[in-house]
C-alpha cells in the first residue's frame, strides 16, 4: 500500500518567501519570512554537515530546499544555495530536491538546476481548474503546470506535483478532475495537501468574513481516498498526504480551521482499506456471524483503523458479530476474507 519504504534522511534548508510575485490565499510565507533570515552559505554548509553525522542510519540522503518558490528567487541566490550542496553530492548526499511555482520554470532555469545536479523538481500545481487557481490568487494557470511538467520531464528530472484539494471555488468534481489531469502528466511522485486555514492568510480573512468554509475532516478523508486510488492505478508514488509542518514551514498552533489531523495520511490509507473490504463483502453477499480477514502484518493497524474504526464500521454495515484481522507475515499486499 505504501510505496516509499526506504529510510530517508531529509536535510531541510528553509528558503523564506522572497521570490513570489504575489501571495496565494492559503500561504503565510510572508508573515513567516519576516522572522526568518535567509541562511548564509556557512549556515547552509553547517546544516548539511550536522545532518550528515547521522546519515549512516539511512538508506537515502536528500537535501530539500523548502519554501515554495525556489526558482523565483534571484538567480545569484539560487546559485549560492546550490553551490553549497554541490560538493556533497555523491559524497553523503544522494539527491537534491527543490520545489517551485509552475510559472517559474524555463530552459534557462532548468539548465542552472542541471548544472548543480538537482534531481527532483516539485511543482506546486495545487489545482488544474483555472477558476480555482484564480480564486486562490495563484497567478498562474493549469497551462503553466502542463508546460513546466513537460519541460522538466524532457530534461530528465524527477517530477513531483503537489495539489491542494478543498481550495476556494473547488468541489469534489474539480478535485477529482485535477487528480486525473495531474496523473495524465505522468509525474514520478505526488503530494496531496488538503487545504487548511493558517493564521495571517487571506484565507483566514475569507473564513472570518464567511466567504470560505473549510471542508470537514471526514469529507477530506473520503475525497483523498479517491484521489489516492487515481494515482495508485497509474503507479504514481504518493510521497505525502496531509500537511507536514516542517515542509510547509507551518506549526500546528498556527492552524485556524480545516481538515487537519496529525496522522491524516494514515486515516486515508485506512479508509481505502475499508472501502476494499466493503466492496468485497458486497460482492460475496455475506453478513452477520463472524468474519476473519487476513492482511499483511505490516498493514495491520491500517486495516484495523484508528480506535478500531474499520472494525466498528464493518460490524455496523453488515451486522457482523465479530470482525477479526489476522496479520500474515508472508503477505505483501491485499487481504483475504475467510
Ligand atoms: S504558496 Fe508558494 S507560490 Fe504562493 S505565495 Fe506561498 S511560497 Fe509563494
PDB file of N, CA, C and O in Angstrom, residues 208-258:
ATOM      1  N   UNK A 208     -13.247  34.246   8.174  1.00  0.00           N
ATOM      2  CA  UNK A 208     -13.871  35.078   9.221  1.00  0.00           C
ATOM      3  C   UNK A 208     -14.999  35.931   8.644  1.00  0.00           C
ATOM      4  O   UNK A 208     -15.929  36.289   9.346  1.00  0.00           O
ATOM      5  N   UNK A 209     -14.895  36.242   7.340  1.00  0.00           N
ATOM      6  CA  UNK A 209     -15.965  37.027   6.697  1.00  0.00           C
ATOM      7  C   UNK A 209     -17.078  36.136   6.142  1.00  0.00           C
ATOM      8  O   UNK A 209     -17.991  36.613   5.476  1.00  0.00           O
ATOM      9  N   UNK A 210     -16.961  34.839   6.351  1.00  0.00           N
ATOM     10  CA  UNK A 210     -17.974  33.901   5.860  1.00  0.00           C
ATOM     11  C   UNK A 210     -17.889  33.658   4.365  1.00  0.00           C
ATOM     12  O   UNK A 210     -18.842  33.191   3.744  1.00  0.00           O
ATOM     13  N   UNK A 211     -16.715  33.964   3.751  1.00  0.00           N
ATOM     14  CA  UNK A 211     -16.589  33.784   2.302  1.00  0.00           C
ATOM     15  C   UNK A 211     -15.921  32.463   1.932  1.00  0.00           C
ATOM     16  O   UNK A 211     -15.770  32.142   0.760  1.00  0.00           O
ATOM     17  N   UNK A 212     -15.427  31.751   2.921  1.00  0.00           N
ATOM     18  CA  UNK A 212     -14.826  30.438   2.663  1.00  0.00           C
ATOM     19  C   UNK A 212     -15.152  29.520   3.827  1.00  0.00           C
ATOM     20  O   UNK A 212     -14.982  29.900   4.992  1.00  0.00           O
ATOM     21  N   UNK A 213     -15.627  28.340   3.483  1.00  0.00           N
ATOM     22  CA  UNK A 213     -15.945  27.342   4.512  1.00  0.00           C
ATOM     23  C   UNK A 213     -15.032  26.137   4.295  1.00  0.00           C
ATOM     24  O   UNK A 213     -15.053  25.543   3.210  1.00  0.00           O
ATOM     25  N   UNK A 214     -14.193  25.786   5.268  1.00  0.00           N
ATOM     26  CA  UNK A 214     -13.306  24.636   5.040  1.00  0.00           C
ATOM     27  C   UNK A 214     -14.086  23.332   5.003  1.00  0.00           C
ATOM     28  O   UNK A 214     -15.185  23.245   5.549  1.00  0.00           O
ATOM     29  N   UNK A 215     -13.493  22.320   4.357  1.00  0.00           N
ATOM     30  CA  UNK A 215     -14.128  21.001   4.323  1.00  0.00           C
ATOM     31  C   UNK A 215     -13.952  20.319   5.675  1.00  0.00           C
ATOM     32  O   UNK A 215     -13.029  20.623   6.420  1.00  0.00           O
ATOM     33  N   UNK A 216     -14.844  19.378   5.970  1.00  0.00           N
ATOM     34  CA  UNK A 216     -14.709  18.635   7.230  1.00  0.00           C
ATOM     35  C   UNK A 216     -13.621  17.571   7.069  1.00  0.00           C
ATOM     36  O   UNK A 216     -13.271  17.185   5.942  1.00  0.00           O
ATOM     37  N   UNK A 217     -13.134  17.090   8.195  1.00  0.00           N
ATOM     38  CA  UNK A 217     -12.105  16.045   8.168  1.00  0.00           C
ATOM     39  C   UNK A 217     -12.650  14.793   7.473  1.00  0.00           C
ATOM     40  O   UNK A 217     -11.986  14.189   6.631  1.00  0.00           O
ATOM     41  N   UNK A 218     -13.880  14.432   7.799  1.00  0.00           N
ATOM     42  CA  UNK A 218     -14.491  13.231   7.246  1.00  0.00           C
ATOM     43  C   UNK A 218     -14.595  13.314   5.710  1.00  0.00           C
ATOM     44  O   UNK A 218     -14.251  12.380   4.994  1.00  0.00           O
ATOM     45  N   UNK A 219     -15.066  14.465   5.235  1.00  0.00           N
ATOM     46  CA  UNK A 219     -15.193  14.675   3.783  1.00  0.00           C
ATOM     47  C   UNK A 219     -13.822  14.536   3.124  1.00  0.00           C
ATOM     48  O   UNK A 219     -13.667  13.892   2.085  1.00  0.00           O
ATOM     49  N   UNK A 220     -12.815  15.158   3.737  1.00  0.00           N
ATOM     50  CA  UNK A 220     -11.493  15.190   3.112  1.00  0.00           C
ATOM     51  C   UNK A 220     -10.839  13.804   3.105  1.00  0.00           C
ATOM     52  O   UNK A 220     -10.133  13.450   2.156  1.00  0.00           O
ATOM     53  N   UNK A 221     -11.087  13.015   4.151  1.00  0.00           N
ATOM     54  CA  UNK A 221     -10.531  11.653   4.172  1.00  0.00           C
ATOM     55  C   UNK A 221     -11.124  10.857   3.006  1.00  0.00           C
ATOM     56  O   UNK A 221     -10.404  10.188   2.260  1.00  0.00           O
ATOM     57  N   UNK A 222     -12.433  10.971   2.836  1.00  0.00           N
ATOM     58  CA  UNK A 222     -13.117  10.268   1.744  1.00  0.00           C
ATOM     59  C   UNK A 222     -12.602  10.706   0.380  1.00  0.00           C
ATOM     60  O   UNK A 222     -12.304   9.889  -0.485  1.00  0.00           O
ATOM     61  N   UNK A 223     -12.507  12.024   0.212  1.00  0.00           N
ATOM     62  CA  UNK A 223     -12.054  12.568  -1.067  1.00  0.00           C
ATOM     63  C   UNK A 223     -10.619  12.106  -1.360  1.00  0.00           C
ATOM     64  O   UNK A 223     -10.314  11.628  -2.460  1.00  0.00           O
ATOM     65  N   UNK A 224      -9.746  12.226  -0.369  1.00  0.00           N
ATOM     66  CA  UNK A 224      -8.337  11.867  -0.595  1.00  0.00           C
ATOM     67  C   UNK A 224      -8.198  10.370  -0.879  1.00  0.00           C
ATOM     68  O   UNK A 224      -7.321   9.959  -1.636  1.00  0.00           O
ATOM     69  N   UNK A 225      -9.078   9.552  -0.280  1.00  0.00           N
ATOM     70  CA  UNK A 225      -9.042   8.114  -0.580  1.00  0.00           C
ATOM     71  C   UNK A 225      -9.303   7.908  -2.075  1.00  0.00           C
ATOM     72  O   UNK A 225      -8.662   7.076  -2.722  1.00  0.00           O
ATOM     73  N   UNK A 226     -10.206   8.704  -2.636  1.00  0.00           N
ATOM     74  CA  UNK A 226     -10.479   8.602  -4.083  1.00  0.00           C
ATOM     75  C   UNK A 226      -9.290   9.077  -4.906  1.00  0.00           C
ATOM     76  O   UNK A 226      -8.940   8.493  -5.924  1.00  0.00           O
ATOM     77  N   UNK A 227      -8.673  10.170  -4.450  1.00  0.00           N
ATOM     78  CA  UNK A 227      -7.523  10.706  -5.193  1.00  0.00           C
ATOM     79  C   UNK A 227      -6.372   9.698  -5.185  1.00  0.00           C
ATOM     80  O   UNK A 227      -5.706   9.481  -6.199  1.00  0.00           O
ATOM     81  N   UNK A 228      -6.164   9.068  -4.027  1.00  0.00           N
ATOM     82  CA  UNK A 228      -5.095   8.072  -3.905  1.00  0.00           C
ATOM     83  C   UNK A 228      -5.332   6.935  -4.899  1.00  0.00           C
ATOM     84  O   UNK A 228      -4.407   6.456  -5.557  1.00  0.00           O
ATOM     85  N   UNK A 229      -6.586   6.538  -5.026  1.00  0.00           N
ATOM     86  CA  UNK A 229      -6.901   5.444  -5.948  1.00  0.00           C
ATOM     87  C   UNK A 229      -6.514   5.823  -7.386  1.00  0.00           C
ATOM     88  O   UNK A 229      -5.956   5.016  -8.128  1.00  0.00           O
ATOM     89  N   UNK A 230      -6.804   7.069  -7.755  1.00  0.00           N
ATOM     90  CA  UNK A 230      -6.475   7.535  -9.115  1.00  0.00           C
ATOM     91  C   UNK A 230      -4.967   7.438  -9.347  1.00  0.00           C
ATOM     92  O   UNK A 230      -4.503   6.933 -10.365  1.00  0.00           O
ATOM     93  N   UNK A 231      -4.183   7.899  -8.366  1.00  0.00           N
ATOM     94  CA  UNK A 231      -2.723   7.883  -8.539  1.00  0.00           C
ATOM     95  C   UNK A 231      -2.168   6.460  -8.488  1.00  0.00           C
ATOM     96  O   UNK A 231      -1.273   6.103  -9.245  1.00  0.00           O
ATOM     97  N   UNK A 232      -2.707   5.660  -7.571  1.00  0.00           N
ATOM     98  CA  UNK A 232      -2.182   4.286  -7.448  1.00  0.00           C
ATOM     99  C   UNK A 232      -2.430   3.483  -8.718  1.00  0.00           C
ATOM    100  O   UNK A 232      -1.587   2.694  -9.123  1.00  0.00           O
ATOM    101  N   UNK A 233      -3.585   3.706  -9.346  1.00  0.00           N
ATOM    102  CA  UNK A 233      -3.897   2.988 -10.589  1.00  0.00           C
ATOM    103  C   UNK A 233      -2.853   3.253 -11.656  1.00  0.00           C
ATOM    104  O   UNK A 233      -2.577   2.420 -12.507  1.00  0.00           O
ATOM    105  N   UNK A 234      -2.284   4.464 -11.624  1.00  0.00           N
ATOM    106  CA  UNK A 234      -1.272   4.837 -12.626  1.00  0.00           C
ATOM    107  C   UNK A 234       0.140   4.526 -12.137  1.00  0.00           C
ATOM    108  O   UNK A 234       1.118   4.890 -12.795  1.00  0.00           O
ATOM    109  N   UNK A 235       0.249   3.920 -10.955  1.00  0.00           N
ATOM    110  CA  UNK A 235       1.569   3.551 -10.422  1.00  0.00           C
ATOM    111  C   UNK A 235       2.397   4.752  -9.985  1.00  0.00           C
ATOM    112  O   UNK A 235       3.628   4.707  -9.990  1.00  0.00           O
ATOM    113  N   UNK A 236       1.721   5.839  -9.614  1.00  0.00           N
ATOM    114  CA  UNK A 236       2.444   7.058  -9.206  1.00  0.00           C
ATOM    115  C   UNK A 236       2.691   7.020  -7.695  1.00  0.00           C
ATOM    116  O   UNK A 236       1.774   6.746  -6.915  1.00  0.00           O
ATOM    117  N   UNK A 237       3.925   7.295  -7.311  1.00  0.00           N
ATOM    118  CA  UNK A 237       4.293   7.274  -5.892  1.00  0.00           C
ATOM    119  C   UNK A 237       3.608   8.440  -5.164  1.00  0.00           C
ATOM    120  O   UNK A 237       3.668   9.583  -5.633  1.00  0.00           O
ATOM    121  N   UNK A 238       2.959   8.137  -4.047  1.00  0.00           N
ATOM    122  CA  UNK A 238       2.327   9.208  -3.263  1.00  0.00           C
ATOM    123  C   UNK A 238       3.250   9.494  -2.085  1.00  0.00           C
ATOM    124  O   UNK A 238       3.306   8.734  -1.118  1.00  0.00           O
ATOM    125  N   UNK A 239       4.007  10.572  -2.214  1.00  0.00           N
ATOM    126  CA  UNK A 239       5.065  10.840  -1.236  1.00  0.00           C
ATOM    127  C   UNK A 239       4.507  11.400   0.064  1.00  0.00           C
ATOM    128  O   UNK A 239       5.143  11.274   1.116  1.00  0.00           O
ATOM    129  N   UNK A 240       3.329  12.012   0.006  1.00  0.00           N
ATOM    130  CA  UNK A 240       2.796  12.629   1.225  1.00  0.00           C
ATOM    131  C   UNK A 240       1.308  12.891   1.065  1.00  0.00           C
ATOM    132  O   UNK A 240       0.857  13.354   0.016  1.00  0.00           O
ATOM    133  N   UNK A 241       0.549  12.600   2.116  1.00  0.00           N
ATOM    134  CA  UNK A 241      -0.863  13.011   2.154  1.00  0.00           C
ATOM    135  C   UNK A 241      -1.039  13.755   3.463  1.00  0.00           C
ATOM    136  O   UNK A 241      -0.847  13.180   4.536  1.00  0.00           O
ATOM    137  N   UNK A 242      -1.395  15.030   3.398  1.00  0.00           N
ATOM    138  CA  UNK A 242      -1.596  15.809   4.625  1.00  0.00           C
ATOM    139  C   UNK A 242      -0.444  16.761   4.861  1.00  0.00           C
ATOM    140  O   UNK A 242       0.668  16.556   4.375  1.00  0.00           O
ATOM    141  N   UNK A 243      -0.748  17.777   5.619  1.00  0.00           N
ATOM    142  CA  UNK A 243       0.230  18.831   5.897  1.00  0.00           C
ATOM    143  C   UNK A 243       1.418  18.281   6.672  1.00  0.00           C
ATOM    144  O   UNK A 243       1.245  17.558   7.643  1.00  0.00           O
ATOM    145  N   UNK A 244       2.606  18.608   6.210  1.00  0.00           N
ATOM    146  CA  UNK A 244       3.782  18.284   7.015  1.00  0.00           C
ATOM    147  C   UNK A 244       4.380  19.613   7.425  1.00  0.00           C
ATOM    148  O   UNK A 244       4.876  20.355   6.585  1.00  0.00           O
ATOM    149  N   UNK A 245       4.274  19.902   8.719  1.00  0.00           N
ATOM    150  CA  UNK A 245       4.610  21.259   9.143  1.00  0.00           C
ATOM    151  C   UNK A 245       6.040  21.638   8.783  1.00  0.00           C
ATOM    152  O   UNK A 245       6.304  22.755   8.376  1.00  0.00           O
ATOM    153  N   UNK A 246       6.972  20.683   8.860  1.00  0.00           N
ATOM    154  CA  UNK A 246       8.360  21.063   8.578  1.00  0.00           C
ATOM    155  C   UNK A 246       8.523  21.471   7.116  1.00  0.00           C
ATOM    156  O   UNK A 246       9.286  22.365   6.793  1.00  0.00           O
ATOM    157  N   UNK A 247       7.770  20.815   6.218  1.00  0.00           N
ATOM    158  CA  UNK A 247       7.916  21.131   4.798  1.00  0.00           C
ATOM    159  C   UNK A 247       7.216  22.435   4.442  1.00  0.00           C
ATOM    160  O   UNK A 247       7.596  23.124   3.521  1.00  0.00           O
ATOM    161  N   UNK A 248       6.144  22.729   5.148  1.00  0.00           N
ATOM    162  CA  UNK A 248       5.381  23.929   4.823  1.00  0.00           C
ATOM    163  C   UNK A 248       5.736  25.103   5.728  1.00  0.00           C
ATOM    164  O   UNK A 248       5.118  26.143   5.664  1.00  0.00           O
ATOM    165  N   UNK A 249       6.723  24.913   6.565  1.00  0.00           N
ATOM    166  CA  UNK A 249       7.162  25.951   7.496  1.00  0.00           C
ATOM    167  C   UNK A 249       5.987  26.442   8.347  1.00  0.00           C
ATOM    168  O   UNK A 249       5.860  27.618   8.642  1.00  0.00           O
ATOM    169  N   UNK A 250       5.092  25.538   8.691  1.00  0.00           N
ATOM    170  CA  UNK A 250       3.901  25.900   9.445  1.00  0.00           C
ATOM    171  C   UNK A 250       3.817  25.030  10.687  1.00  0.00           C
ATOM    172  O   UNK A 250       4.062  23.838  10.623  1.00  0.00           O
ATOM    173  N   UNK A 251       3.465  25.636  11.803  1.00  0.00           N
ATOM    174  CA  UNK A 251       3.333  24.844  13.019  1.00  0.00           C
ATOM    175  C   UNK A 251       1.854  24.634  13.322  1.00  0.00           C
ATOM    176  O   UNK A 251       1.014  25.445  12.950  1.00  0.00           O
ATOM    177  N   UNK A 252       1.575  23.535  14.047  1.00  0.00           N
ATOM    178  CA  UNK A 252       0.174  23.191  14.336  1.00  0.00           C
ATOM    179  C   UNK A 252      -0.574  24.333  15.009  1.00  0.00           C
ATOM    180  O   UNK A 252      -1.747  24.553  14.760  1.00  0.00           O
ATOM    181  N   UNK A 253       0.124  25.067  15.880  1.00  0.00           N
ATOM    182  CA  UNK A 253      -0.572  26.128  16.618  1.00  0.00           C
ATOM    183  C   UNK A 253      -1.020  27.268  15.696  1.00  0.00           C
ATOM    184  O   UNK A 253      -1.799  28.123  16.101  1.00  0.00           O
ATOM    185  N   UNK A 254      -0.540  27.269  14.470  1.00  0.00           N
ATOM    186  CA  UNK A 254      -0.944  28.324  13.534  1.00  0.00           C
ATOM    187  C   UNK A 254      -2.187  27.959  12.720  1.00  0.00           C
ATOM    188  O   UNK A 254      -2.642  28.735  11.897  1.00  0.00           O
ATOM    189  N   UNK A 255      -2.718  26.753  12.960  1.00  0.00           N
ATOM    190  CA  UNK A 255      -3.891  26.327  12.196  1.00  0.00           C
ATOM    191  C   UNK A 255      -5.156  26.914  12.818  1.00  0.00           C
ATOM    192  O   UNK A 255      -5.395  26.777  14.016  1.00  0.00           O
ATOM    193  N   UNK A 256      -5.947  27.582  11.994  1.00  0.00           N
ATOM    194  CA  UNK A 256      -7.184  28.214  12.471  1.00  0.00           C
ATOM    195  C   UNK A 256      -8.353  27.230  12.350  1.00  0.00           C
ATOM    196  O   UNK A 256      -9.152  27.082  13.276  1.00  0.00           O
ATOM    197  N   UNK A 257      -8.461  26.580  11.217  1.00  0.00           N
ATOM    198  CA  UNK A 257      -9.568  25.640  10.977  1.00  0.00           C
ATOM    199  C   UNK A 257      -9.234  24.802   9.752  1.00  0.00           C
ATOM    200  O   UNK A 257      -8.291  25.103   9.021  1.00  0.00           O
ATOM    201  N   UNK A 258     -10.033  23.754   9.549  1.00  0.00           N
ATOM    202  CA  UNK A 258      -9.835  22.926   8.355  1.00  0.00           C
ATOM    203  C   UNK A 258      -9.608  21.478   8.717  1.00  0.00           C
ATOM    204  O   UNK A 258      -9.507  21.127   9.895  1.00  0.00           O
TER     205      UNK A 258
END
